Short mmCIF file of C-alpha atoms and ligand atoms in Angstrom, two decimals:
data_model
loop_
_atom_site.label_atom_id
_atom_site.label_comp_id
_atom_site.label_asym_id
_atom_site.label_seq_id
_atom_site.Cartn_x
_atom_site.Cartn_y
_atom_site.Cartn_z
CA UNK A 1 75.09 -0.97 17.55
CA UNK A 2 72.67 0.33 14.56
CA UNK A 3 70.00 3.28 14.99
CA UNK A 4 66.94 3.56 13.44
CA UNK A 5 66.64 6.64 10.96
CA UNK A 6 63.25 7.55 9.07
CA UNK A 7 63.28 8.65 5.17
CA UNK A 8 62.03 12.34 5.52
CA UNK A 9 60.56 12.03 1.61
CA UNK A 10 56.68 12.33 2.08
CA UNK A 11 56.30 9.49 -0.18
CA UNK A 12 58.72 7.19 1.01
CA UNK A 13 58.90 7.44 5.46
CA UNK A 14 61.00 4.11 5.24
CA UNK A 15 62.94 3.22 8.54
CA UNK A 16 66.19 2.35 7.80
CA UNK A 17 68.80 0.61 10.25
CA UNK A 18 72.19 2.47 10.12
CA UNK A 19 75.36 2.08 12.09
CA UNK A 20 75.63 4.18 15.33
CA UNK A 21 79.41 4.43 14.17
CA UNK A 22 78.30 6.80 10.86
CA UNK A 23 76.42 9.68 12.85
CA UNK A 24 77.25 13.01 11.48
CA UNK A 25 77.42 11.13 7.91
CA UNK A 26 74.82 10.99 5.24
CA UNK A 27 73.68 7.70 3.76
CA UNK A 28 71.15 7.35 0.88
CA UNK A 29 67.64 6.12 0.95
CA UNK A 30 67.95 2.34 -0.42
CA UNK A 31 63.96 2.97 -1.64
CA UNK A 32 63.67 6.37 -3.22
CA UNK A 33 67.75 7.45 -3.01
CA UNK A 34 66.86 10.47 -1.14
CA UNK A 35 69.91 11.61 0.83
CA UNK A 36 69.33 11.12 4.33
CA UNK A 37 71.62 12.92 6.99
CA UNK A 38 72.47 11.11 10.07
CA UNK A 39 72.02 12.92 13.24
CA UNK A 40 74.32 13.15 15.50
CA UNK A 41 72.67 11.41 18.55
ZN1 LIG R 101 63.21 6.97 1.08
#
């Protein structure tokens, strides 16, 4: 199962489709490599 997460840099807002499996991890923004925490539900 993947969640959706948004980009929180104003420039960027990108959705990005993680896996449900790496909540609590970060990942980083594919478009403007902003670091992007994963929340936990
Ligand atoms: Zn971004």
């Amino acid at each position: 199962m993947v969640i959706a997460i948004r980009c929180p840099a104003p420039k960027c807002r990108k959705y990005m489709l993680v896996e449900a499996a790496d909540r609590g991890k970060t990942v980083t923004c594919l478009i403007c490599k902003v670091a992007i925490p994963i929340p936990a539900k």
